Coordinates of C-alpha atoms in Angstrom, one line a residue:
X1 CA 0.0 0.0 0.0
X2 CA 1.4 3.4 -0.9
X3 CA 1.8 6.3 1.6
X4 CA -1.3 8.2 2.5
X5 CA -1.1 12.0 2.4
X6 CA -3.3 13.1 5.2
X7 CA -2.6 16.8 4.5
X8 CA -4.5 16.4 1.2
X9 CA -7.3 14.5 2.8
X10 CA -7.8 17.3 5.4
X11 CA -8.3 19.8 2.6
X12 CA -11.2 17.7 1.0
X13 CA -14.8 18.6 1.7
X14 CA -16.3 16.5 4.6
X15 CA -18.3 14.1 2.3
X16 CA -15.3 13.3 0.3
X17 CA -13.1 12.9 3.4
X18 CA -15.5 10.3 4.7
X19 CA -15.5 8.4 1.4
X20 CA -11.7 8.5 1.2
X21 CA -11.2 7.5 4.8
X22 CA -13.7 4.6 4.4
X23 CA -11.9 3.4 1.3
X24 CA -8.5 3.6 3.2
X25 CA -10.0 1.8 6.2
X26 CA -11.3 -1.0 3.8
X27 CA -7.8 -1.3 2.2
X28 CA -6.2 -1.4 5.7
X29 CA -8.6 -4.2 6.8
X30 CA -7.7 -6.2 3.7
X31 CA -4.0 -5.6 4.3
X32 CA -4.4 -6.7 7.9
X33 CA -6.3 -9.9 6.9
X34 CA -3.6 -10.7 4.3
X35 CA -0.8 -10.3 6.9
X36 CA -2.7 -12.4 9.4
X37 CA -3.0 -15.2 6.8
X38 CA 0.7 -14.9 6.0
X39 CA 1.6 -15.1 9.7
X40 CA -0.7 -18.1 10.1
X41 CA 1.0 -19.9 7.1
X42 CA 4.4 -19.1 8.5
X43 CA 3.4 -20.4 11.9
X44 CA 2.2 -23.6 10.3
X45 CA 5.5 -23.9 8.4
X46 CA 7.4 -23.4 11.6
X47 CA 5.3 -26.1 13.4
X48 CA 5.9 -28.5 10.6
X49 CA 9.6 -27.8 10.6
X50 CA 9.8 -28.2 14.3
X51 CA 8.0 -31.6 14.1
X52 CA 10.4 -32.8 11.3
X53 CA 13.3 -31.6 13.5
X54 CA 12.0 -33.6 16.4
X55 CA 11.6 -36.7 14.2
X56 CA 15.1 -36.3 12.8
X57 CA 16.6 -35.9 16.3
X58 CA 14.7 -39.1 17.4
X59 CA 16.0 -41.0 14.3
X60 CA 19.5 -39.7 15.0
X61 CA 19.3 -41.1 18.6
X62 CA 18.1 -44.4 17.2
X63 CA 20.9 -44.5 14.7
X64 CA 23.5 -43.7 17.4
X65 CA 22.2 -46.7 19.4
X66 CA 22.7 -48.9 16.4
X67 CA 26.3 -50.2 16.3
X68 CA 27.9 -53.0 14.6
X69 CA 28.5 -55.8 17.0
X70 CA 32.1 -56.5 18.0
X71 CA 33.6 -59.7 16.9
X72 CA 34.4 -61.9 19.8
X73 CA 36.3 -65.1 19.9
X74 CA 33.9 -68.0 20.1
X75 CA 34.8 -71.2 21.8
X76 CA 33.3 -73.9 19.6
X77 CA 33.1 -76.5 22.4
X78 CA 30.6 -74.3 24.3
X79 CA 28.3 -74.0 21.2
X80 CA 27.7 -77.7 20.7
X81 CA 26.2 -79.3 23.8
X82 CA 25.4 -82.9 23.1
X83 CA 21.7 -83.8 23.0
X84 CA 20.4 -87.2 24.0
X85 CA 17.6 -86.9 21.4
X86 CA 20.0 -86.9 18.4
X87 CA 19.4 -85.2 15.1
X88 CA 16.1 -86.9 14.5
X89 CA 14.6 -85.4 17.7
X90 CA 15.8 -81.9 16.7
X91 CA 14.5 -82.3 13.1
X92 CA 11.1 -83.5 14.3
X93 CA 10.6 -80.4 16.5
X94 CA 11.5 -77.9 13.6
X95 CA 8.4 -76.1 12.3
X96 CA 7.2 -76.9 8.7
X97 CA 7.2 -74.4 5.9
X98 CA 3.4 -73.9 6.4
X99 CA 3.9 -73.3 10.1
X100 CA 6.7 -70.8 9.3
X101 CA 4.5 -68.9 6.8
X102 CA 1.6 -68.8 9.3
X103 CA 4.0 -67.4 11.9
X104 CA 5.2 -64.7 9.4
X105 CA 1.6 -63.8 8.6
X106 CA 0.8 -63.5 12.3
X107 CA 3.9 -61.3 12.8
X108 CA 3.0 -59.1 9.9
X109 CA -0.3 -58.3 11.6
X110 CA 1.4 -57.5 14.9
X111 CA 1.8 -53.8 15.9
X112 CA 5.0 -52.2 14.7
X113 CA 5.9 -51.2 18.3
X114 CA 5.9 -54.9 19.2
X115 CA 8.2 -55.9 16.3
X116 CA 10.5 -53.0 17.0
X117 CA 10.8 -54.0 20.7
X118 CA 11.6 -57.6 19.7
X119 CA 14.4 -56.4 17.4
X120 CA 15.8 -54.2 20.1
X121 CA 15.6 -57.0 22.6
X122 CA 17.5 -59.4 20.2
X123 CA 20.1 -56.6 19.5
X124 CA 20.6 -56.1 23.2
X125 CA 21.1 -59.9 23.8
X126 CA 23.6 -60.1 21.0
X127 CA 25.5 -57.0 22.3
X128 CA 25.6 -58.5 25.8
X129 CA 26.7 -62.0 24.9
X130 CA 28.6 -61.3 21.6
X131 CA 26.9 -64.4 20.1
X132 CA 24.0 -64.5 17.7
X133 CA 22.1 -67.8 18.2
X134 CA 20.2 -69.7 15.5
X135 CA 17.0 -68.8 17.3
X136 CA 17.8 -65.1 17.1
X137 CA 18.7 -65.4 13.5
X138 CA 15.5 -67.2 12.7
X139 CA 13.4 -64.6 14.7
X140 CA 15.2 -61.7 12.8
X141 CA 14.5 -63.4 9.5
X142 CA 10.8 -63.9 10.4
X143 CA 10.5 -60.2 11.5
X144 CA 12.3 -59.1 8.3
X145 CA 9.8 -61.1 6.2
X146 CA 6.9 -59.8 8.3
X147 CA 8.1 -56.2 7.6
X148 CA 8.4 -57.1 3.9
X149 CA 4.7 -58.1 4.1
X150 CA 3.9 -54.8 5.8
X151 CA 5.7 -52.9 3.1
X152 CA 3.7 -54.8 0.4
X153 CA 0.5 -53.9 2.3
X154 CA 1.5 -50.3 2.3
X155 CA 2.2 -50.3 -1.4
X156 CA -1.2 -52.0 -2.0
X157 CA -2.8 -49.4 0.2
X158 CA -4.1 -52.1 2.6
X159 CA -2.1 -50.7 5.5
X160 CA -1.6 -47.0 6.4
X161 CA 0.9 -46.8 9.3
X162 CA 1.3 -43.7 11.5
X163 CA 4.4 -41.6 11.3
X164 CA 5.7 -43.3 14.5
X165 CA 5.1 -46.8 13.0
X166 CA 6.9 -45.8 9.8
X167 CA 9.8 -44.5 11.9
X168 CA 9.9 -47.7 14.0
X169 CA 9.8 -49.8 10.9
X170 CA 12.7 -48.0 9.3
X171 CA 14.8 -48.1 12.6
X172 CA 14.1 -51.8 13.0
X173 CA 15.1 -52.5 9.4
X174 CA 18.3 -50.6 9.9
X175 CA 19.1 -52.6 13.1
X176 CA 18.4 -55.9 11.4
X177 CA 20.5 -54.9 8.4
X178 CA 23.5 -54.5 10.8
X179 CA 22.9 -58.0 12.2
X180 CA 22.1 -60.0 9.1

């Protein structure tokens, strides 16, 4: 809006003064409304930026927690404890492919928080012992396949995770990548 010359307005007849001042008042109200909208848009942008910053900081903390496990010397004798059942007994207790697929489907329907907590628990166990067991490997593989199913469901628009669930999924996948 250009500068207003009030000296000229004072010289106008009263009726014209009123019209000019009303027009100026209308323009000022429009200008104020425009500025309020701009301020509101900027505040929304600031809030979005702050939210993204918080998410980035949280992701950064998660990534800092993720570390590649240290290689420790393994004593082979301690890994193989003789079983009285023999190989046939072990093989008979192993789940079939159908059972494994059912477990993966069940895991893919589990809340993302639960899967993330399981991955973190396995990571912590491996960090403490320095040994990754077959059970842990199998569980990680199952969770990895379950997350693959979740990703397919997202692509097919059958599953719409929250921002937190997406974040946990990404963090869990990164942790599993370091251990697989």
